CSV table of C-alpha atoms and ligand atoms in Angstrom, one decimal:
chain,number,residue,atom,x,y,z
A,1,UNK,CA,-280.8,21.7,97.2
A,2,UNK,CA,-280.6,17.9,97.4
A,3,UNK,CA,-277.2,16.6,98.4
A,4,UNK,CA,-275.6,13.9,96.2
A,5,UNK,CA,-273.8,11.0,97.7
A,6,UNK,CA,-272.4,7.7,96.5
A,7,UNK,CA,-274.7,4.9,97.7
A,8,UNK,CA,-272.9,1.9,96.4
A,9,UNK,CA,-270.5,0.5,93.8
A,10,UNK,CA,-270.3,-2.7,91.7
A,11,UNK,CA,-267.6,-4.7,89.9
A,12,UNK,CA,-267.7,-7.4,87.2
A,13,UNK,CA,-264.5,-9.1,86.4
A,14,UNK,CA,-264.1,-11.4,83.4
A,15,UNK,CA,-263.4,-15.1,84.3
A,16,UNK,CA,-260.1,-15.3,82.3
A,17,UNK,CA,-256.8,-13.7,83.3
A,18,UNK,CA,-253.8,-13.5,81.0
A,19,UNK,CA,-250.3,-13.3,82.7
A,20,UNK,CA,-247.4,-11.3,81.3
A,21,UNK,CA,-245.7,-14.5,80.6
A,22,UNK,CA,-248.6,-15.8,78.4
A,23,UNK,CA,-248.9,-12.4,76.6
A,24,UNK,CA,-245.2,-12.1,75.9
A,25,UNK,CA,-245.0,-15.7,74.7
A,26,UNK,CA,-247.7,-15.1,72.1
A,27,UNK,CA,-246.2,-11.7,71.1
A,28,UNK,CA,-242.8,-13.2,70.6
A,29,UNK,CA,-244.2,-16.1,68.6
A,30,UNK,CA,-246.1,-13.6,66.4
A,31,UNK,CA,-242.9,-11.5,66.0
A,32,UNK,CA,-240.8,-14.5,65.0
A,33,UNK,CA,-243.4,-15.5,62.4
A,34,UNK,CA,-243.5,-11.9,61.1
A,35,UNK,CA,-239.7,-11.8,60.9
A,36,UNK,CA,-239.6,-15.2,59.1
A,37,UNK,CA,-242.3,-14.0,56.6
A,38,UNK,CA,-240.3,-10.8,55.9
A,39,UNK,CA,-236.8,-12.2,55.8
A,40,UNK,CA,-236.0,-10.8,52.4
A,41,UNK,CA,-237.2,-7.3,53.2
A,42,UNK,CA,-235.4,-7.3,56.5
A,43,UNK,CA,-232.1,-8.5,54.8
A,44,UNK,CA,-232.6,-5.8,52.2
A,45,UNK,CA,-232.9,-3.2,55.0
A,46,UNK,CA,-236.4,-2.3,53.8
A,47,UNK,CA,-238.1,-3.1,57.2
A,48,UNK,CA,-236.9,-3.4,60.7
A,49,UNK,CA,-237.3,-6.8,62.4
A,50,UNK,CA,-239.8,-7.0,65.2
A,51,UNK,CA,-238.0,-7.2,68.5
A,52,UNK,CA,-239.2,-9.4,71.3
A,53,UNK,CA,-241.3,-8.2,74.2
A,54,UNK,CA,-240.2,-8.9,77.8
A,55,UNK,CA,-242.0,-9.8,81.0
A,56,UNK,CA,-239.3,-7.9,83.0
A,57,UNK,CA,-239.8,-4.7,81.0
A,58,UNK,CA,-243.6,-4.7,81.3
A,59,UNK,CA,-243.5,-5.2,85.1
A,60,UNK,CA,-240.8,-2.6,85.7
A,61,UNK,CA,-242.2,0.0,83.3
A,62,UNK,CA,-245.9,-0.3,84.2
A,63,UNK,CA,-246.4,-2.4,87.4
A,64,UNK,CA,-248.8,-4.7,85.4
A,65,UNK,CA,-248.5,-8.5,86.1
A,66,UNK,CA,-251.7,-9.8,84.5
A,67,UNK,CA,-255.0,-8.6,83.0
A,68,UNK,CA,-258.5,-10.0,82.7
A,69,UNK,CA,-260.0,-10.2,79.2
A,70,UNK,CA,-263.3,-11.2,77.7
A,71,UNK,CA,-261.7,-13.5,75.2
A,72,UNK,CA,-258.4,-15.0,76.2
A,73,UNK,CA,-258.0,-17.5,73.4
A,74,UNK,CA,-257.9,-14.9,70.6
A,75,UNK,CA,-255.7,-12.5,72.5
A,76,UNK,CA,-252.9,-15.1,73.1
A,77,UNK,CA,-253.2,-16.9,69.8
A,78,UNK,CA,-250.2,-15.7,67.6
A,79,UNK,CA,-252.3,-16.3,64.5
A,80,UNK,CA,-255.2,-14.0,65.8
A,81,UNK,CA,-253.7,-11.4,68.3
A,82,UNK,CA,-257.2,-9.9,69.0
A,83,UNK,CA,-260.2,-10.8,71.0
A,84,UNK,CA,-262.8,-12.8,69.0
A,85,UNK,CA,-266.2,-11.7,70.3
A,86,UNK,CA,-269.0,-13.1,68.1
A,87,UNK,CA,-271.5,-10.6,66.9
A,88,UNK,CA,-274.9,-11.1,68.5
A,89,UNK,CA,-278.4,-10.7,66.9
A,90,UNK,CA,-280.2,-7.4,67.8
A,91,UNK,CA,-282.7,-9.4,69.9
A,92,UNK,CA,-279.9,-10.5,72.3
A,93,UNK,CA,-278.3,-8.1,74.8
A,94,UNK,CA,-275.0,-6.7,73.5
A,95,UNK,CA,-271.8,-7.7,75.2
A,96,UNK,CA,-271.0,-4.2,76.6
A,97,UNK,CA,-274.5,-3.8,78.0
A,98,UNK,CA,-274.4,-7.4,79.5
A,99,UNK,CA,-271.3,-6.7,81.5
A,100,UNK,CA,-272.5,-3.3,82.6
A,101,UNK,CA,-275.7,-4.9,83.9
A,102,UNK,CA,-273.7,-7.4,85.9
A,103,UNK,CA,-271.8,-4.6,87.7
A,104,UNK,CA,-275.0,-2.5,88.0
A,105,UNK,CA,-277.0,-5.2,89.7
A,106,UNK,CA,-274.2,-5.6,92.3
A,107,UNK,CA,-274.4,-1.8,93.1
A,108,UNK,CA,-278.2,-1.8,93.2
A,109,UNK,CA,-278.2,-4.9,95.5
A,110,UNK,CA,-275.6,-3.3,97.8
A,111,UNK,CA,-277.8,-0.2,98.1
A,112,UNK,CA,-281.0,-2.2,98.5
A,113,UNK,CA,-282.3,-0.2,95.5
A,114,UNK,CA,-285.2,-1.4,93.4
A,115,UNK,CA,-284.3,-0.6,89.7
A,116,UNK,CA,-287.8,0.9,89.4
A,117,UNK,CA,-286.7,3.7,91.8
A,118,UNK,CA,-283.6,4.6,89.6
A,119,UNK,CA,-284.3,7.7,87.5
A,120,UNK,CA,-281.3,7.8,85.1
A,121,UNK,CA,-278.5,5.6,83.6
A,122,UNK,CA,-275.2,7.0,82.3
A,123,UNK,CA,-272.9,4.7,80.4
A,124,UNK,CA,-269.5,6.4,80.7
A,125,UNK,CA,-266.7,4.5,78.9
A,126,UNK,CA,-263.8,4.8,76.5
A,127,UNK,CA,-265.3,2.7,73.7
A,128,UNK,CA,-269.0,2.2,72.9
A,129,UNK,CA,-269.9,-1.0,71.1
A,130,UNK,CA,-271.9,0.8,68.5
A,131,UNK,CA,-273.0,4.3,67.5
A,132,UNK,CA,-276.6,3.9,68.5
A,133,UNK,CA,-279.0,3.2,70.2
A,134,UNK,CA,-277.1,4.3,73.3
A,135,UNK,CA,-275.6,1.5,75.4
A,136,UNK,CA,-277.1,3.2,78.5
A,137,UNK,CA,-280.6,2.8,77.1
A,138,UNK,CA,-280.0,-0.9,76.6
A,139,UNK,CA,-278.8,-1.2,80.2
A,140,UNK,CA,-281.8,0.8,81.3
A,141,UNK,CA,-284.2,-1.6,79.5
A,142,UNK,CA,-282.4,-4.7,80.8
A,143,UNK,CA,-282.7,-3.5,84.4
A,144,UNK,CA,-286.3,-2.3,84.0
A,145,UNK,CA,-285.4,1.3,84.9
A,146,UNK,CA,-287.8,4.1,83.9
A,147,UNK,CA,-286.6,7.7,83.2
A,148,UNK,CA,-283.7,8.5,80.8
A,149,UNK,CA,-280.3,7.2,79.8
A,150,UNK,CA,-277.4,8.3,77.6
A,151,UNK,CA,-273.8,7.5,76.8
A,152,UNK,CA,-270.7,9.7,77.5
A,153,UNK,CA,-267.1,9.2,76.6
A,154,UNK,CA,-264.2,11.0,78.2
A,155,UNK,CA,-261.7,8.1,77.8
A,156,UNK,CA,-260.0,7.1,81.1
A,157,UNK,CA,-261.8,9.9,82.9
A,158,UNK,CA,-265.3,8.8,81.9
A,159,UNK,CA,-266.2,7.6,85.4
A,160,UNK,CA,-265.3,10.7,87.3
A,161,UNK,CA,-267.0,12.8,84.7
A,162,UNK,CA,-270.0,10.5,85.0
A,163,UNK,CA,-270.1,10.9,88.8
A,164,UNK,CA,-270.0,14.7,88.6
A,165,UNK,CA,-272.8,14.6,85.9
A,166,UNK,CA,-274.9,12.3,88.1
A,167,UNK,CA,-274.2,14.5,91.2
A,168,UNK,CA,-275.3,17.6,89.2
A,169,UNK,CA,-278.6,15.8,88.2
A,170,UNK,CA,-279.2,15.1,91.8
A,171,UNK,CA,-278.4,18.7,92.9
A,172,UNK,CA,-280.6,20.2,90.2
A,173,UNK,CA,-283.5,17.9,91.1
A,174,UNK,CA,-283.7,16.2,87.7
A,175,UNK,CA,-283.0,12.8,89.2
A,176,UNK,CA,-282.8,11.4,92.7
A,177,UNK,CA,-281.1,8.1,91.8
A,178,UNK,CA,-278.5,7.8,89.0
A,179,UNK,CA,-276.8,4.6,87.9
A,180,UNK,CA,-273.4,5.2,86.3
A,181,UNK,CA,-271.8,2.2,84.6
A,182,UNK,CA,-268.3,1.8,83.0
A,183,UNK,CA,-268.2,-1.3,80.8
A,184,UNK,CA,-264.6,-1.3,79.4
A,185,UNK,CA,-263.6,-4.0,76.8
A,186,UNK,CA,-260.3,-2.3,76.2
A,187,UNK,CA,-258.9,-5.5,74.5
A,188,UNK,CA,-261.2,-4.7,71.6
A,189,UNK,CA,-259.2,-1.5,70.8
A,190,UNK,CA,-255.7,-2.7,71.7
A,191,UNK,CA,-253.1,-3.6,69.1
A,192,UNK,CA,-251.7,-6.8,70.5
A,193,UNK,CA,-248.9,-6.7,67.8
A,194,UNK,CA,-247.6,-3.4,69.1
A,195,UNK,CA,-244.8,-4.1,71.6
A,196,UNK,CA,-245.0,-0.7,73.2
A,197,UNK,CA,-248.6,-1.1,74.2
A,198,UNK,CA,-249.7,-4.7,73.9
A,199,UNK,CA,-249.6,-5.2,77.7
A,200,UNK,CA,-251.3,-2.1,78.9
A,201,UNK,CA,-255.1,-2.8,79.0
A,202,UNK,CA,-257.6,-5.2,80.4
A,203,UNK,CA,-261.4,-5.7,80.4
A,204,UNK,CA,-263.9,-5.1,83.3
A,205,UNK,CA,-267.1,-3.3,84.2
A,206,UNK,CA,-267.9,-1.1,87.2
A,207,UNK,CA,-270.9,0.7,88.4
A,208,UNK,CA,-271.5,3.6,90.8
A,209,UNK,CA,-274.9,4.6,92.2
A,210,UNK,CA,-275.2,8.3,92.9
A,211,UNK,CA,-278.3,9.4,94.9
A,212,UNK,CA,-279.8,12.1,97.0
A,213,UNK,CA,-278.7,11.8,100.6
A,214,UNK,CA,-282.3,11.5,101.9
A,215,UNK,CA,-282.9,8.2,100.0
A,216,UNK,CA,-279.3,6.7,100.3
A,217,UNK,CA,-278.4,3.8,102.6
A,218,UNK,CA,-276.8,4.9,105.9
A,219,UNK,CA,-273.3,3.6,104.9
A,220,UNK,CA,-273.0,5.9,101.9
A,221,UNK,CA,-270.2,8.2,100.9
A,222,UNK,CA,-270.6,12.0,101.0
A,223,UNK,CA,-269.3,13.7,97.9
A,224,UNK,CA,-267.3,16.7,99.2
A,225,UNK,CA,-266.1,18.1,96.0
A,226,UNK,CA,-265.7,17.3,92.3
A,227,UNK,CA,-263.4,18.8,89.7
A,228,UNK,CA,-263.1,18.1,85.9
A,229,UNK,CA,-260.5,19.3,83.5
A,230,UNK,CA,-259.7,18.7,79.9
A,231,UNK,CA,-256.8,19.9,77.7
A,232,UNK,CA,-256.4,18.7,74.1
A,233,UNK,CA,-253.5,16.4,73.3
A,234,UNK,CA,-252.7,14.0,70.4
A,235,UNK,CA,-250.5,11.9,72.7
A,236,UNK,CA,-253.2,9.3,73.3
A,237,UNK,CA,-255.4,8.7,70.3
A,238,UNK,CA,-257.6,6.3,68.4
A,239,UNK,CA,-258.9,7.3,65.0
A,240,UNK,CA,-261.5,4.5,64.7
A,241,UNK,CA,-264.8,6.0,63.8
A,242,UNK,CA,-267.8,6.1,61.5
A,243,UNK,CA,-266.0,8.0,58.8
A,244,UNK,CA,-263.5,5.2,58.2
A,245,UNK,CA,-265.9,2.4,57.4
A,246,UNK,CA,-263.3,0.1,55.9
A,247,UNK,CA,-262.7,-1.4,59.3
A,248,UNK,CA,-259.2,-2.8,59.9
A,249,UNK,CA,-259.2,-6.5,59.5
A,250,UNK,CA,-257.5,-7.7,62.7
A,251,UNK,CA,-254.1,-6.2,62.9
A,252,UNK,CA,-253.8,-3.9,59.9
A,253,UNK,CA,-254.5,-0.2,60.3
A,254,UNK,CA,-252.8,0.7,63.6
A,255,UNK,CA,-254.1,4.2,64.0
A,256,UNK,CA,-257.6,2.8,64.2
A,257,UNK,CA,-256.5,1.2,67.5
A,258,UNK,CA,-255.0,2.6,70.6
A,259,UNK,CA,-251.8,4.5,70.1
A,260,UNK,CA,-249.9,6.8,72.5
A,261,UNK,CA,-246.7,8.6,73.2
A,262,UNK,CA,-246.3,6.9,76.6
A,263,UNK,CA,-243.3,8.9,77.8
A,264,UNK,CA,-244.9,12.3,76.9
A,265,UNK,CA,-248.1,11.2,78.6
A,266,UNK,CA,-246.2,10.3,81.7
A,267,UNK,CA,-244.2,13.6,81.8
A,268,UNK,CA,-247.2,15.8,81.1
A,269,UNK,CA,-250.0,14.2,83.0
A,270,UNK,CA,-248.2,13.5,86.4
A,271,UNK,CA,-247.7,17.3,87.2
A,272,UNK,CA,-251.1,18.2,85.8
A,273,UNK,CA,-252.9,15.7,88.1
A,274,UNK,CA,-250.8,16.4,91.2
A,275,UNK,CA,-251.5,20.2,90.8
A,276,UNK,CA,-255.2,19.5,90.3
A,277,UNK,CA,-255.5,17.5,93.5
A,278,UNK,CA,-253.5,20.2,95.4
A,279,UNK,CA,-255.8,22.9,94.0
A,280,UNK,CA,-258.8,20.9,95.2
A,281,UNK,CA,-257.3,20.3,98.7
A,282,UNK,CA,-256.7,24.1,99.0
A,283,UNK,CA,-260.3,24.8,98.0
A,284,UNK,CA,-261.5,22.3,100.6
A,285,UNK,CA,-259.1,23.7,103.3
A,286,UNK,CA,-257.4,20.3,103.6
A,287,UNK,CA,-253.8,18.9,103.6
A,288,UNK,CA,-252.8,15.9,101.6
A,289,UNK,CA,-252.3,14.1,104.9
A,290,UNK,CA,-256.0,14.6,105.7
A,291,UNK,CA,-256.7,12.1,103.0
A,292,UNK,CA,-257.0,8.6,104.3
A,293,UNK,CA,-256.7,7.1,100.8
A,294,UNK,CA,-256.1,7.9,97.2
A,295,UNK,CA,-258.0,5.8,94.7
A,296,UNK,CA,-256.0,6.8,91.6
A,297,UNK,CA,-256.5,5.9,88.0
A,298,UNK,CA,-254.7,2.7,87.2
A,299,UNK,CA,-252.5,3.3,84.2
A,300,UNK,CA,-249.0,3.0,85.5
A,301,UNK,CA,-247.6,2.2,89.0
A,302,UNK,CA,-244.7,4.7,88.6
A,303,UNK,CA,-247.1,7.5,87.7
A,304,UNK,CA,-249.2,6.8,90.7
A,305,UNK,CA,-246.2,6.6,93.0
A,306,UNK,CA,-245.2,10.1,91.8
A,307,UNK,CA,-248.7,11.6,92.0
A,308,UNK,CA,-249.4,10.2,95.5
A,309,UNK,CA,-245.9,11.2,96.7
A,310,UNK,CA,-246.5,14.8,95.6
A,311,UNK,CA,-250.0,14.9,97.2
A,312,UNK,CA,-249.0,13.3,100.5
A,313,UNK,CA,-245.5,14.7,100.8
A,314,UNK,CA,-244.1,11.3,101.4
A,315,UNK,CA,-243.8,8.0,99.6
A,316,UNK,CA,-247.3,6.5,99.6
A,317,UNK,CA,-247.9,3.1,101.2
A,318,UNK,CA,-250.0,0.5,99.4
A,319,UNK,CA,-252.6,1.3,102.1
A,320,UNK,CA,-252.6,5.0,101.2
A,321,UNK,CA,-252.6,4.5,97.5
A,322,UNK,CA,-253.7,1.0,96.6
A,323,UNK,CA,-252.8,-0.7,93.3
A,324,UNK,CA,-255.2,-2.9,91.3
A,325,UNK,CA,-253.2,-2.4,88.1
A,326,UNK,CA,-251.0,-5.4,88.9
A,327,UNK,CA,-253.9,-7.9,88.3
A,328,UNK,CA,-256.4,-5.8,86.2
A,329,UNK,CA,-253.9,-3.7,84.1
A,330,UNK,CA,-255.3,-0.4,82.8
A,331,UNK,CA,-259.0,-0.7,82.6
A,332,UNK,CA,-259.5,2.9,81.4
A,333,UNK,CA,-262.4,4.6,83.2
A,334,UNK,CA,-263.0,1.7,85.5
A,335,UNK,CA,-259.6,1.6,87.2
A,336,UNK,CA,-260.1,4.1,90.0
A,337,UNK,CA,-263.5,2.7,90.6
A,338,UNK,CA,-262.1,-0.8,91.0
A,339,UNK,CA,-259.6,0.6,93.4
A,340,UNK,CA,-262.4,2.3,95.4
A,341,UNK,CA,-264.7,-0.7,95.3
A,342,UNK,CA,-262.1,-3.2,96.5
A,343,UNK,CA,-260.2,-0.9,98.9
A,344,UNK,CA,-262.8,1.1,100.8
A,345,UNK,CA,-264.4,-1.3,103.2
A,346,UNK,CA,-262.0,-0.4,106.0
A,347,UNK,CA,-262.5,3.4,105.8
A,348,UNK,CA,-264.1,4.7,109.0
A,349,UNK,CA,-266.9,7.3,109.3
A,350,UNK,CA,-265.5,10.8,108.9
A,351,UNK,CA,-262.4,9.6,107.0
A,352,UNK,CA,-261.8,11.2,103.6
A,353,UNK,CA,-260.3,10.2,100.3
A,354,UNK,CA,-260.1,11.1,96.6
A,355,UNK,CA,-261.1,9.1,93.5
A,356,UNK,CA,-259.0,10.5,90.7
A,357,UNK,CA,-258.8,9.7,87.0
A,358,UNK,CA,-256.7,10.9,84.1
A,359,UNK,CA,-256.1,9.9,80.5
A,360,UNK,CA,-256.8,10.6,76.9
A,361,UNK,CA,-258.1,14.1,75.9
A,362,UNK,CA,-256.1,14.9,78.1
A,363,UNK,CA,-258.9,14.6,80.7
A,364,UNK,CA,-258.7,14.4,84.5
A,365,UNK,CA,-261.3,14.3,87.2
A,366,UNK,CA,-261.4,14.2,91.0
A,367,UNK,CA,-264.1,13.2,93.4
A,368,UNK,CA,-263.4,13.9,97.0
A,369,UNK,CA,-265.5,11.6,99.3
A,370,UNK,CA,-266.0,11.1,103.1
A,371,UNK,CA,-267.5,8.0,104.6
A,372,UNK,CA,-270.8,8.8,106.2
A,373,UNK,CA,-271.5,6.0,108.6
B,401,CO8,N1,-240.8,-5.2,75.9
B,401,CO8,C1,-239.4,-4.9,75.9
B,401,CO8,N2,-239.0,-3.6,75.7
B,401,CO8,C2,-239.9,-2.7,75.3
B,401,CO8,C3,-241.3,-3.0,75.3
B,401,CO8,C4,-241.7,-4.3,75.6
B,401,CO8,N3,-243.0,-4.7,75.6
B,401,CO8,N4,-242.0,-1.9,75.0
B,401,CO8,C5,-241.1,-0.9,74.8
B,401,CO8,N5,-239.8,-1.4,75.0
B,401,CO8,C6,-238.5,-0.7,74.9
B,401,CO8,C7,-238.7,0.5,74.0
B,401,CO8,O1,-238.5,0.1,72.6
B,401,CO8,C8,-237.6,1.4,74.5
B,401,CO8,O2,-236.4,1.0,74.0
B,401,CO8,P1,-235.2,2.1,73.6
B,401,CO8,O3,-234.9,2.7,74.9
B,401,CO8,O4,-234.1,1.2,73.0
B,401,CO8,O5,-235.9,3.0,72.6
B,401,CO8,C9,-237.5,1.1,76.0
B,401,CO8,O6,-238.2,-0.2,76.2
B,401,CO8,C10,-238.3,2.1,76.8
B,401,CO8,O7,-239.6,2.3,76.2
B,401,CO8,P2,-240.6,3.5,76.6
B,401,CO8,O8,-239.9,4.8,76.6
B,401,CO8,O9,-241.8,3.3,75.7
B,401,CO8,O10,-240.9,3.0,78.1
B,401,CO8,P3,-241.5,3.7,79.3
B,401,CO8,O11,-240.5,3.5,80.4
B,401,CO8,O12,-241.9,5.1,79.0
B,401,CO8,O13,-242.8,2.9,79.7
B,401,CO8,C11,-245.2,3.0,79.4
B,401,CO8,C12,-243.8,2.8,78.7
B,401,CO8,C13,-245.5,1.9,80.3
B,401,CO8,C14,-246.2,3.1,78.3
B,401,CO8,C15,-245.2,4.4,80.1
B,401,CO8,O14,-244.6,5.4,79.3
B,401,CO8,C16,-246.5,4.8,80.6
B,401,CO8,O15,-247.3,4.1,81.3
B,401,CO8,N6,-246.9,6.0,80.3
B,401,CO8,C17,-248.2,6.6,80.6
B,401,CO8,C18,-249.3,6.0,79.8
B,401,CO8,C19,-250.7,6.4,80.2
B,401,CO8,O16,-251.0,6.8,81.3
B,401,CO8,N7,-251.5,6.3,79.3
B,401,CO8,C20,-252.8,6.6,79.5
B,401,CO8,C21,-253.5,5.9,78.4
B,401,CO8,S1,-255.0,5.3,78.9
B,401,CO8,C22,-256.3,6.3,78.3
B,401,CO8,O17,-256.3,7.4,78.4
B,401,CO8,C23,-257.5,5.5,77.8
B,401,CO8,C24,-257.5,5.5,76.4
B,401,CO8,C25,-258.7,4.7,76.0
B,401,CO8,C26,-258.5,3.2,76.3
B,401,CO8,C27,-258.7,2.4,75.1
B,401,CO8,C28,-258.4,0.9,75.3
B,401,CO8,C29,-257.5,0.3,74.3
């Protein structure tokens, strides 16, 4: 049976970063205007005034200091409070495919892989730009890849689910080289007028090339073990879909954008993920301390501190469990891949680590890897 490995990864970062200060300033200006517009209703006790957001709260509660976005101007304009991404004609590559291609090319170049030798493309992300044709097929076409392509969505866990799917294709012999991309324009589904969540997400694209060991470059990553898990929960939800065609104009219908019970998510997901990693370590006959690094999903710095602490048996250092959340915020499925891409160059042959995602669904995935050479 062919052995699947990770040949290379890629990362595309939007050019514009928004600091907490900039985001909070625009939120507070929007809130002040809303309060002024609703003075009578507030005074009559019919509605609550909108409280201010705070830079200190955001950093303490989440660990996020800034985020990259595709359209900074719209996001920080109190009169807009949403990214403004112009629609493109069908003849032009769509935005999501365009950023996926940028990350993909980097991974193909790093592996020295000609796109003609890739057999399949998976687009694994939280939000697809349209219903069909699949984003993955557009990426396939833009890169000149033959074979097949399809989209998959497991929210924040899309990338680990994508890696296991790609690995299974390699094992079964239906593909030798699978490109898995995670274009995440999270700002498009974020309610920038919701104080509880306006700071959480950022935009990015990542790519992972999963291939049969016999064609992979020498400096690949062995995939030791993968594990996927889902368990239904309403605590992270977005009701936007094709059955509610009256699309919200900007900031109206809040349940057609990201909503969550952040505290419940925190409480329920931390033990679930820590137990899952422990179960996998047991299956592999390893201890937490055998892991050189944990590339965890980047949703919340305190969640990662707790999960890594449970797995390692001690407070994890930044070297053991690196953070990219501070500059990228939560980029959904791409978060753990950004951490892996940017913090794996120093791992020595034979050293092991785990890429781990968790999020809406609930969904969680682990990919245990070992540096080959
Ligand atoms: N500024 C100031 N104060 C605030 C703010 C703010 N911005 N926001 C909330 N507060 C206040 C609250 O009102 C509350 O006040 P009070 O105590 O008086 O009621 C107080 O601060 C504490 O609020 P919380 O209880 O909400 O704060 P927490 O300490 O729990 O932190 C977090 C909030 C950061 C959201 C935290 O709960 C968390 O990170 N939870 C985990 C979230 C998580 O992992 N979610 C995963 C979602 S990602 C996913 O699955 C992908 C979905 C698809 C992506 C789509 C892209 C959009």
